[in-house]
Coordinates of C-alpha atoms and ligand atoms in Angstrom, one line a residue:
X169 CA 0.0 0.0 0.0
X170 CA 1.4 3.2 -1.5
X171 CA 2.3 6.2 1.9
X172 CA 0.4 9.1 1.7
X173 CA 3.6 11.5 2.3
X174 CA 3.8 13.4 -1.3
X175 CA 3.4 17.5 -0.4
X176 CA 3.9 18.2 -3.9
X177 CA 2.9 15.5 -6.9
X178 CA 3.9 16.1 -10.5
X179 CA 1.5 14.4 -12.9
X180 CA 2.3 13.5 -16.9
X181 CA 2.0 10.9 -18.9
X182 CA 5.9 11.2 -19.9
X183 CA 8.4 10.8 -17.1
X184 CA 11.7 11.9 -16.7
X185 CA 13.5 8.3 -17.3
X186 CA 12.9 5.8 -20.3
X187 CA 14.0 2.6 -20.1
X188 CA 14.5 0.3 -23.0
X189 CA 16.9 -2.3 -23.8
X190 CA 20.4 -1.9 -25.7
X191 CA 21.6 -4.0 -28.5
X192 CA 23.1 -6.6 -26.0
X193 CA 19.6 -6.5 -24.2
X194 CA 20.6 -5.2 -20.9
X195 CA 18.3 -2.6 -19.6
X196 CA 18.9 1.1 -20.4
X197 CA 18.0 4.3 -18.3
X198 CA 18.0 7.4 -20.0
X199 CA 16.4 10.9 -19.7
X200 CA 13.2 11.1 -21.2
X201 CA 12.7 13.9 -24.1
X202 CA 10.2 16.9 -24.9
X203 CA 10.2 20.2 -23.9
X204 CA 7.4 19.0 -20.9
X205 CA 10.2 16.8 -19.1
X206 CA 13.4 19.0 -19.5
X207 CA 11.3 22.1 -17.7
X208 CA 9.9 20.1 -15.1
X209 CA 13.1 18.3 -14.3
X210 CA 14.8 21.4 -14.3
X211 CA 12.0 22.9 -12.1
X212 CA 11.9 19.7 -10.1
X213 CA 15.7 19.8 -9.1
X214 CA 14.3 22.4 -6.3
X215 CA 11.7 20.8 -5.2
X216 CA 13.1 17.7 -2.7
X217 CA 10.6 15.5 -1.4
X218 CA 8.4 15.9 -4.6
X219 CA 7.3 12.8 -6.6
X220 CA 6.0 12.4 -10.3
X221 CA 3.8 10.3 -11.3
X222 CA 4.0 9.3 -14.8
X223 CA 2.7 6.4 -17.3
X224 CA 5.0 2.8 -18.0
X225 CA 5.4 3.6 -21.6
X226 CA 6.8 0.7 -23.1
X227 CA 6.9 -2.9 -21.9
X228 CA 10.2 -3.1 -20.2
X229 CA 9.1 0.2 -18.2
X230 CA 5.8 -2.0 -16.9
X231 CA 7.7 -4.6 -15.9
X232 CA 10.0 -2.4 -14.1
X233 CA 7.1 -0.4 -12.2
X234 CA 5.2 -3.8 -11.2
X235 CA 8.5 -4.6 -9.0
X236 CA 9.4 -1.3 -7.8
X237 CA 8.4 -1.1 -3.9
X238 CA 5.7 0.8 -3.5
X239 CA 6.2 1.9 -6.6
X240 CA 8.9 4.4 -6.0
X241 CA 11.6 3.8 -8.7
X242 CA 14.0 5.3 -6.1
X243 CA 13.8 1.5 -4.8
X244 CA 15.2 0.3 -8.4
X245 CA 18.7 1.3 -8.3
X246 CA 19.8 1.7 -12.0
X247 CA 17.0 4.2 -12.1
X248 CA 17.8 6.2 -8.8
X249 CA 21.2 6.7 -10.3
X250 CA 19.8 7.9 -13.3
X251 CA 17.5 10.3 -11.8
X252 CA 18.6 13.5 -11.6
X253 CA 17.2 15.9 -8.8
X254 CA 16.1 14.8 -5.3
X255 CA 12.4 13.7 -6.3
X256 CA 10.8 10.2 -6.4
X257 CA 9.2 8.9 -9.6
X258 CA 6.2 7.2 -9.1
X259 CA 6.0 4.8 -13.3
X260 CA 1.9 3.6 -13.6
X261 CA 1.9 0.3 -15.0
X262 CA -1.5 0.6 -16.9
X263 CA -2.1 -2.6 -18.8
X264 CA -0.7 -2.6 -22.8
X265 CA -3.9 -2.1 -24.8
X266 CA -5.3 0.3 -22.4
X267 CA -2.3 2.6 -22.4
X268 CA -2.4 2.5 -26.3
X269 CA -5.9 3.3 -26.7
X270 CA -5.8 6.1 -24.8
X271 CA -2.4 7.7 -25.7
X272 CA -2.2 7.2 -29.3
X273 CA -6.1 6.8 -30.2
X274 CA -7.2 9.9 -28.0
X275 CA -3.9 12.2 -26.8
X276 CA -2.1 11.9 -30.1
X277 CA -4.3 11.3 -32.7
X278 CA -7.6 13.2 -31.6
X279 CA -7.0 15.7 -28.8
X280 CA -3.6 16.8 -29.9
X281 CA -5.2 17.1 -33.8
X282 CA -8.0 19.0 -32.5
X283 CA -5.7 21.6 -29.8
X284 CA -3.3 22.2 -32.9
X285 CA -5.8 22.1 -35.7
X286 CA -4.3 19.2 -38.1
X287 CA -7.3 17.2 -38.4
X288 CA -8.3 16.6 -42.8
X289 CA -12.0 17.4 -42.3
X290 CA -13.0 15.9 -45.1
X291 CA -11.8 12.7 -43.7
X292 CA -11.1 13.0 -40.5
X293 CA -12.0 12.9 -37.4
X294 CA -14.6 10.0 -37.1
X295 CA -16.3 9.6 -33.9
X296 CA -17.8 6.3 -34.3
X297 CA -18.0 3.0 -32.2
X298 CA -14.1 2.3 -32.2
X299 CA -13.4 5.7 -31.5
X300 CA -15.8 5.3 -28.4
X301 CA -14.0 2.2 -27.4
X302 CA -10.3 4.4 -26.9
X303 CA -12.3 7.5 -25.3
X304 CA -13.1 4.4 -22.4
X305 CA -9.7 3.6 -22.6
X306 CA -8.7 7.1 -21.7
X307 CA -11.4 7.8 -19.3
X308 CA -9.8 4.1 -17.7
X309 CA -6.2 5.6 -17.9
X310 CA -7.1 8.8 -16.0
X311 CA -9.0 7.0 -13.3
X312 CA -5.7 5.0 -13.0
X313 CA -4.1 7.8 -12.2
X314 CA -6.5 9.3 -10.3
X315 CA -6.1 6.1 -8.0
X316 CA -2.3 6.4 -7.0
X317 CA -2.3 10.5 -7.0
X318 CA -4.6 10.2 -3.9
X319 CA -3.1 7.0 -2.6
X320 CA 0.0 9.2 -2.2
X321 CA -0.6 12.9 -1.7
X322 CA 0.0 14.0 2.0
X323 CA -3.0 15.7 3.6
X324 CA -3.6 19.3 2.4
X325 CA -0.6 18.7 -0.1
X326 CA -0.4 20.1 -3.9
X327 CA -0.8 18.3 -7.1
X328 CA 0.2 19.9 -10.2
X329 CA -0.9 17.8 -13.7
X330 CA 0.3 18.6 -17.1
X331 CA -1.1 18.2 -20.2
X332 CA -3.6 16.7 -22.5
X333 CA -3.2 13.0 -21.5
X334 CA -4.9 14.4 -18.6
X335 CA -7.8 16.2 -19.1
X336 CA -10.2 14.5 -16.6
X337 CA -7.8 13.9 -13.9
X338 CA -8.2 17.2 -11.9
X339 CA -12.1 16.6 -10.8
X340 CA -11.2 12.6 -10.5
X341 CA -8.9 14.0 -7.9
X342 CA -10.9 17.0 -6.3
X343 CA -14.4 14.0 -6.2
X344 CA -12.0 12.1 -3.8
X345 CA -9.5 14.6 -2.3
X346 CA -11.2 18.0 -1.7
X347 CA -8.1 18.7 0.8
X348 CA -5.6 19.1 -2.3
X349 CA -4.7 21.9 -4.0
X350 CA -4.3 20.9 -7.7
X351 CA -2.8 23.2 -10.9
X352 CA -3.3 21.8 -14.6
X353 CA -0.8 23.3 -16.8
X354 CA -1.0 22.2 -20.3
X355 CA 1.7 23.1 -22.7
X356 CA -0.4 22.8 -26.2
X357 CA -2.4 25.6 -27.6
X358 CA -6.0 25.6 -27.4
X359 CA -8.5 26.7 -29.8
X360 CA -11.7 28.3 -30.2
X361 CA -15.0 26.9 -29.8
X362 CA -16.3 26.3 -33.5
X363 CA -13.2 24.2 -33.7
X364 CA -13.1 22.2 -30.2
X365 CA -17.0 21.0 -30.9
X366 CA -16.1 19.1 -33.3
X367 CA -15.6 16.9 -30.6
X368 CA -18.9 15.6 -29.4
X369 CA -21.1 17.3 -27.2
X370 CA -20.6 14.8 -24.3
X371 CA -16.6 14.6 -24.3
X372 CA -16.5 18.4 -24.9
X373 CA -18.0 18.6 -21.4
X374 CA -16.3 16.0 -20.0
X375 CA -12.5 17.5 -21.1
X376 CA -13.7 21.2 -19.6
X377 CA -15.8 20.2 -16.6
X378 CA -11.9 17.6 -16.1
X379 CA -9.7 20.6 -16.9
X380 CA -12.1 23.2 -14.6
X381 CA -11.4 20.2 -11.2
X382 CA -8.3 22.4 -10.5
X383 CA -7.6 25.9 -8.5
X384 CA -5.5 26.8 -11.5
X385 CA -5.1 26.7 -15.2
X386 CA -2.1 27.6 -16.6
X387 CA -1.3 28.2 -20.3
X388 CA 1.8 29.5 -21.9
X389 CA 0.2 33.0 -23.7
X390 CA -3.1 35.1 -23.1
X391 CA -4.1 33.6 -26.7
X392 CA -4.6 30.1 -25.5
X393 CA -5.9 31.1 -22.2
X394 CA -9.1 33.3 -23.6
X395 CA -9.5 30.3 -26.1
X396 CA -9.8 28.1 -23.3
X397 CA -12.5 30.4 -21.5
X398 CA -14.4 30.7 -24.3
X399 CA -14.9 27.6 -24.8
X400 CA -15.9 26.7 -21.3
X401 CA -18.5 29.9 -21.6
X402 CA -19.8 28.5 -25.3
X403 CA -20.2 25.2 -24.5
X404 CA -20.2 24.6 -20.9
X405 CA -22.3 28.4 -20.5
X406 CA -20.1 29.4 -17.6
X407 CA -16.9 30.8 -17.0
X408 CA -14.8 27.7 -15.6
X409 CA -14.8 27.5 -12.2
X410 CA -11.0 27.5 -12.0
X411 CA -8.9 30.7 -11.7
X412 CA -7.2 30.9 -15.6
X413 CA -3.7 32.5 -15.5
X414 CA -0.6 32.9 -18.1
X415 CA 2.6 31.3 -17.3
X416 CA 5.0 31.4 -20.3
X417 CA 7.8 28.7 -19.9
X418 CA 11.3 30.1 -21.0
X419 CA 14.9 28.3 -20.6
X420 CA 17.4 28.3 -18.6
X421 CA 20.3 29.8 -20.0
X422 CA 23.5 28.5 -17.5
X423 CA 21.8 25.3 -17.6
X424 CA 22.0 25.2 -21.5
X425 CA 24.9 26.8 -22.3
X426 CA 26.7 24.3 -19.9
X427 CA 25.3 21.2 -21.5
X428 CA 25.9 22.8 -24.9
X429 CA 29.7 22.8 -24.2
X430 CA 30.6 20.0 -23.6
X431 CA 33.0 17.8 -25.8
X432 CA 30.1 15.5 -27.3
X433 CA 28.7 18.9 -28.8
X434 CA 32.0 20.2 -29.3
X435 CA 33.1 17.1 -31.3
X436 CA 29.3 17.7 -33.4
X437 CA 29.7 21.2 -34.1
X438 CA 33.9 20.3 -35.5
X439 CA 32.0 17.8 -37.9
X440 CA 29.3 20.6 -39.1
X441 CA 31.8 23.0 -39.7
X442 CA 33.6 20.1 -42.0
X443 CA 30.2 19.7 -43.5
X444 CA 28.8 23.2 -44.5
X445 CA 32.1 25.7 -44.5
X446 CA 32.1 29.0 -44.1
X447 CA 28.1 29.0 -45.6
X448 CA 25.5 31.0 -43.8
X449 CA 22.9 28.2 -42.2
X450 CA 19.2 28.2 -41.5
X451 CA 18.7 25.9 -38.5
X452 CA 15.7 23.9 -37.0
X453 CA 15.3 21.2 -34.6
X454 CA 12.5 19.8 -33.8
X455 CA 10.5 16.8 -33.0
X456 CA 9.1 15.0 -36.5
X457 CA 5.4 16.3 -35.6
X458 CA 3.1 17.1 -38.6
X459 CA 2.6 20.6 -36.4
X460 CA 6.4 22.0 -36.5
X461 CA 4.9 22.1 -40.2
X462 CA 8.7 21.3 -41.8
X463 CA 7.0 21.0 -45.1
X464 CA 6.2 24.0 -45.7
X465 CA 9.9 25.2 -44.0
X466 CA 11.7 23.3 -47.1
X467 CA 9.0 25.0 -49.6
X468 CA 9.7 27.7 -48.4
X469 CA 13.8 27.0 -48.5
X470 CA 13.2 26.4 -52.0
X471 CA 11.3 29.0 -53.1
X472 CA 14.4 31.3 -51.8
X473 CA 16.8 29.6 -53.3
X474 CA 14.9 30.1 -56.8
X475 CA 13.3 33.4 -56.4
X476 CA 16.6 34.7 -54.7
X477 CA 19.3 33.2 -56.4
X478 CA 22.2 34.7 -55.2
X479 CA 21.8 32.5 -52.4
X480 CA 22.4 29.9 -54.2
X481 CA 25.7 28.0 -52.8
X482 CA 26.3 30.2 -50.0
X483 CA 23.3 28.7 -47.5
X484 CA 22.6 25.5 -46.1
X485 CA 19.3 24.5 -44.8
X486 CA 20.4 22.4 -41.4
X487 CA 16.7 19.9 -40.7
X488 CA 17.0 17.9 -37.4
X489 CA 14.2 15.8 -36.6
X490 CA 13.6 13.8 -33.6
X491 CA 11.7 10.5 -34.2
X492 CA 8.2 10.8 -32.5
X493 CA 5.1 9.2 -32.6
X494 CA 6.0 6.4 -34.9
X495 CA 3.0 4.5 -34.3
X496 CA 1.2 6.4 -35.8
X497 CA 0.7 6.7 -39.7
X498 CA 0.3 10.2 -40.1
X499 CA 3.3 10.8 -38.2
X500 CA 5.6 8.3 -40.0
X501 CA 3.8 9.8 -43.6
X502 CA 4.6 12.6 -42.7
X503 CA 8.1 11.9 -42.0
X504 CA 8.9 10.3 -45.6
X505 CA 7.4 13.5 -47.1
X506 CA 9.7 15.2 -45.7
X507 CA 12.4 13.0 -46.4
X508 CA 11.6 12.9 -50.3
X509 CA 10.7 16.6 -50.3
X510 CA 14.7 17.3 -49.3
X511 CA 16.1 15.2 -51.5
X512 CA 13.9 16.9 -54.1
X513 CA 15.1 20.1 -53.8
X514 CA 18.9 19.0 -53.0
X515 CA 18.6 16.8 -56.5
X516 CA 17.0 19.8 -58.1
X517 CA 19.5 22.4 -57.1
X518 CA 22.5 21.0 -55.4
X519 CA 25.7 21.1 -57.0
X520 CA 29.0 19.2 -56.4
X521 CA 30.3 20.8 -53.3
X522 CA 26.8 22.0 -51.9
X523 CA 23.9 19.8 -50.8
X524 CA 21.7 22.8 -50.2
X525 CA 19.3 20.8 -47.3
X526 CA 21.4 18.1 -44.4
X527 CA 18.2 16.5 -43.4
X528 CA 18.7 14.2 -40.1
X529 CA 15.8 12.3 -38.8
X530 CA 17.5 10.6 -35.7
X531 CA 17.9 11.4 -31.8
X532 CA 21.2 12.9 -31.5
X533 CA 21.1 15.9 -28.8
X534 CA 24.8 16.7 -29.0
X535 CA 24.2 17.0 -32.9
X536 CA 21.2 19.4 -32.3
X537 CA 22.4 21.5 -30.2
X538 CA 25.6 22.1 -32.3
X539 CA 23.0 23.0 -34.7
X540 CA 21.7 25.6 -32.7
X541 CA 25.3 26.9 -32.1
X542 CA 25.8 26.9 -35.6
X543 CA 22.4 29.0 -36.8
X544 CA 22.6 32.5 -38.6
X545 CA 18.9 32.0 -38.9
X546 CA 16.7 30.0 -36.6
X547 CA 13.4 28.8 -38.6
X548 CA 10.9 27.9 -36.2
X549 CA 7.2 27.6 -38.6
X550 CA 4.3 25.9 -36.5
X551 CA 0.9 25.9 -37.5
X552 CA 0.5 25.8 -34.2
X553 CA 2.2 25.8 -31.0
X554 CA 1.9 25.8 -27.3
X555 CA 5.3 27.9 -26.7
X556 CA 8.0 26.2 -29.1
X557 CA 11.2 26.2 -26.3
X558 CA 13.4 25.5 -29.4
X559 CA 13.5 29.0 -30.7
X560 CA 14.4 30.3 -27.1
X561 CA 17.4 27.8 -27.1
X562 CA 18.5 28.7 -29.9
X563 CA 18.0 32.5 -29.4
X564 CA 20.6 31.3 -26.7
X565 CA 23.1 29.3 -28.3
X566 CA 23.4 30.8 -31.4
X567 CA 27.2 32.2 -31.8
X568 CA 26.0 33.8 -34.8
X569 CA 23.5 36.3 -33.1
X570 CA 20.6 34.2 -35.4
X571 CA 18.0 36.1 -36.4
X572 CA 14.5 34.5 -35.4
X573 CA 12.0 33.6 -38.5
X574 CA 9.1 32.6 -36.0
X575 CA 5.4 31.8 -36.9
X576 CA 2.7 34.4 -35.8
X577 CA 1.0 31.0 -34.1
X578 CA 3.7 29.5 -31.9
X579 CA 3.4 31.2 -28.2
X580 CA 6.9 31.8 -28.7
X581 CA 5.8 34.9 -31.1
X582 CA 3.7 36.6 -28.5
X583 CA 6.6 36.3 -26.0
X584 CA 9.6 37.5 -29.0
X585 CA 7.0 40.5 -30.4
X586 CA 8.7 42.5 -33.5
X587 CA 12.3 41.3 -32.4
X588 CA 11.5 38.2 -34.5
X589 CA 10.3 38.3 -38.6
X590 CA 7.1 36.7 -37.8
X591 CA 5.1 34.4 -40.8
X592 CA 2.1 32.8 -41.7
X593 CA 3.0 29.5 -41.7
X594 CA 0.5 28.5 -44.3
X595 CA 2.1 30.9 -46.6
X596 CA 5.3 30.0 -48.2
X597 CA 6.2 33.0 -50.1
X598 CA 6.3 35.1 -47.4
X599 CA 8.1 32.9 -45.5
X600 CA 10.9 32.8 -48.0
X601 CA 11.1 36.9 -48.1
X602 CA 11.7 36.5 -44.3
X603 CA 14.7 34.0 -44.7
X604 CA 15.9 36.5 -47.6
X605 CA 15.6 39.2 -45.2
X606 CA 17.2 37.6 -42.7
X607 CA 20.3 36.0 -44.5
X608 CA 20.7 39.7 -45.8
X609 CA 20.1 41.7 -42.5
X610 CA 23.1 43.9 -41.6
X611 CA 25.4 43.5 -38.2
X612 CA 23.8 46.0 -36.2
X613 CA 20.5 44.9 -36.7
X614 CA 20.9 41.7 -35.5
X615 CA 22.9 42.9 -33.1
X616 CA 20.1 45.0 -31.6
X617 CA 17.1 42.2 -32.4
X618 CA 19.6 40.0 -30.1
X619 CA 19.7 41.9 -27.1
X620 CA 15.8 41.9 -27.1
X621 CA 15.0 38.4 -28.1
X622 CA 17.9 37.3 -25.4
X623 CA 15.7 38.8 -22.9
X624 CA 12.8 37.6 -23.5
X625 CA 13.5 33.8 -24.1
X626 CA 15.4 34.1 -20.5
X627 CA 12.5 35.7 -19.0
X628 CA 10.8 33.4 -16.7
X629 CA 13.6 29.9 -16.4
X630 CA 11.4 26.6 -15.6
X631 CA 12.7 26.8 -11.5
X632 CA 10.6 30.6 -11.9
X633 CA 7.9 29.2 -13.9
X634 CA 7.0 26.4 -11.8
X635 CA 7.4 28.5 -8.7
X636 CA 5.2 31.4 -9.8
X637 CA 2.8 28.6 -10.2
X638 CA 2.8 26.7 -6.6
X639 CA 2.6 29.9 -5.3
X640 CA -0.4 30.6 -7.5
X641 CA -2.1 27.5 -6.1
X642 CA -1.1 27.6 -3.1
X643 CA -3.2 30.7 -2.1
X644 CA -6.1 29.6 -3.9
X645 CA -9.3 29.5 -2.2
X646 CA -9.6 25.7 -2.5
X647 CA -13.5 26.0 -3.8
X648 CA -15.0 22.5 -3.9
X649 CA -17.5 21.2 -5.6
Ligands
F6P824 O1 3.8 20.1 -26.4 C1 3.4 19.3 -25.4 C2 4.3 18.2 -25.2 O2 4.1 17.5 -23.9 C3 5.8 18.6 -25.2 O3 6.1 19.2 -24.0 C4 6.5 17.4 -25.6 O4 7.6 17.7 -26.3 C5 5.5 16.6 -26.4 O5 4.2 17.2 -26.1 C6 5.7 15.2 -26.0 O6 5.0 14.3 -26.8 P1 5.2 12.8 -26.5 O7 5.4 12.6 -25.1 O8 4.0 12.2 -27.1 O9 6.5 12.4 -27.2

């Protein structure tokens, strides 16, 4: 029987450790990835006593969990040594087809399409008896949490969930706990209320009347936040009951620029040099997620490189893409349009001694950040995006002063205003003026856009962001109910 001791719970479905097995099968601990887990672990590091609780992902990480006393991984020791920061990690073994029912059929491939608007209406979405089938699954996997979250929050204590995975969890946990003091952050965009009723009318009321269980929502911009509220008043007809507030994640600049020095990245960055020269380089790293809308990025690469010819030669278009999602088929699609859109344009146009795109679609984190070290121009395009932490890493890292080509609907471009050249990511022409623009800006310029756009991706580090937020809920009027 779990101890009801936590004073603080973290709650995601991603946790800070994966654990898989290497070529020679032995297990293998390593950090887990996303923008979610490096703030929180950052923020986390502060915060002694704390526990997450987060999902088994992947068999080997069930089979782990079911033997962990208690559940505590700190009583696995392979994994306590590779946990870093003085918090527990709590791993819910939720059974195989239940975990994949609710994580790919509803967080990825129907609340994560609706929040960043990617859905193919003409096809998609279907709500139909299968579909019901996964939204059980997830209403299953947040009751699973639910379970352990009050099994082990100390009386009075604070739980703080993140994310989409989560939806319902906050007013499983108030129903049982009124005692707790619970924050929902959630790190996507949202959207207005023609778009989010797509859903139907009964799971539109059960995601708000979930999210609307805690003191405190928190969102990254204003944008997402009055989306959120006008949703709740369009379709629940009230204001949610929580208290709605704006806390826009930013990085941690000593904690970066530490980890992007060291000799693996230093060793990276020697063998990009080798590979592009002394050519100007348009950088981008992200995860391989239809939303980062890389597509359109290479269009728009190629249109520059035709419409603007003198830059033909002298620029290099730098793609890293992290493998994500890979069960699904829009994801991995995706992926191999991208792959034979670069080697379109580099047979089209490359020469002997340029390949004008370097696509990589592989995890290599020295390699990407040696990217962002190595950036004139930082192309960062999203359809959509919660805050987009990439662009504020490589406002940091980038030895070149980059100049910041940012889509108008990342949260990143409320937060980097007129500092950045901001685009409609939909349109490609204009997006290629900006990249023209900024290969051609002058020294001072930049110079000056630096200063600002330093600033502001430096603003509010994850140890200030999640403390701004505990203190949030921590004076809320707990209202029950
Ligand atoms: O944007 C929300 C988010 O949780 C990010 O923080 C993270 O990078 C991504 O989604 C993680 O997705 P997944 O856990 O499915 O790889």
């Amino acid at each position: 029987m779990p101890v009801q001791d936590a004073d603080l719970v973290v709650v995601s479905n991603r946790g800070p450790l994966t654990i898989d097995a290497d070529e020679e099968g032995e297990d293998r601990y390593q950090r887990g990835g996303g923008g979610l887990v490096s703030g929180m672990q950052t923020a986390l590091s502060e915060s002694p006593g704390a526990v997450w609780v987060c999902a088994a992902m992947r068999e080997r990480e069930r089979s782990i969990a079911r033997g962990a006393s208690g559940r505590r991984l700190s009583s696995v020791p392979p994994a306590a040594e590779a946990l870093h920061g003085d918090f527990d990690v709590v791993m819910l073994p939720i059974d195989a087809p239940t975990y994949r029912a609710a994580y790919n059929g509803i967080a990825n491939a129907t609340l994560w399409f609706v929040l960043h608007m990617l859905f193919d209406s003409p096809r998609r979405p279907v709500f139909d008896a299968r579909w019901r089938r996964q939204w059980a699954a997830y209403q299953r996997y947040n009751l699973a949490f639910a379970e352990t979250v009050t099994q082990i929050a100390a009386d009075n204590g604070t739980v703080m969930v993140q994310d989409y995975h989560l939806f319902l969890l906050p007013a499983l946990i108030r129903r049982q706990r009124p005692d707790l003091r619970i924050g929902f952050f959630t790190h996507t965009p949202w959207v207005g209320p023609d778009y989010f009723s797509a859903l139907p009318a009964d799971v539109c009321r059960e995601l708000l009347e979930g999210v609307s269980g805690a003191d405190v929502v928190g969102f990254h911009t204003r944008r997402w936040a009055d989306d959120f509220e006008a949703c709740c008043e369009s379709l629940l007809g009230a204001r949610s009951r929580a208290r709605v507030e704006v806390f826009g994640l930013r990085t941690d600049a000593r904690e970066l620029n530490a980890r992007a020095h060291r000799r693996d990245v230093e060793s990276a960055l020697r063998d990009l040099n080798v590979a592009v020269g002394d050519r100007l380089v348009v950088g981008r790293v992200d995860r391989a997620e239809l939303s980062k809308n890389v597509l359109r990025g290479l269009l728009a690469f190629r249109e520059l490189l035709v419409r603007y010819s003198e830059w033909q030669g002298r620029v290099v278009h730098i793609v890293f893409d992290n493998p994500s999602r890979e069960d699904l088929v829009e994801y991995r699609d995706y992926t191999r349009d991208v792959q034979e859109l670069a080697e379109n344009i580099n047979d089209e146009l490359g020469t002997e001694d340029w390949t004008p795109v370097l696509l990589s679609i592989e995890h290599d984190y020295p390699a990407a950040l040696a990217t962002l070290r190595r950036s004139d121009v930082l192309l960062v395009n999203p359809i959509r995006d919660g805050m987009n932490l990439v662009i504020f890493e490589g406002i940091v890292l980038s030895e070149r002063s980059a100049v910041a080509v940012v889509s108008e609907n990342a949260g990143a471009a409320e937060v980097l205003g007129s500092d950045a050249l901001l685009v409609n990511p939909f349109d490609v022409s204009q997006t290629a003026d900006a990249l023209h623009r900024a290969l051609s800006m002058p020294v001072d310029e930049r110079a000056a856009r630096t200063v600002g756009l330093r600033a502001a991706a430096t603003q509010l580090p994850p140890t200030a962001w999640f403390a701004a937020q505990l203190e949030v809920v921590r004076d809320s009027d707990s209202v029950s109910g």
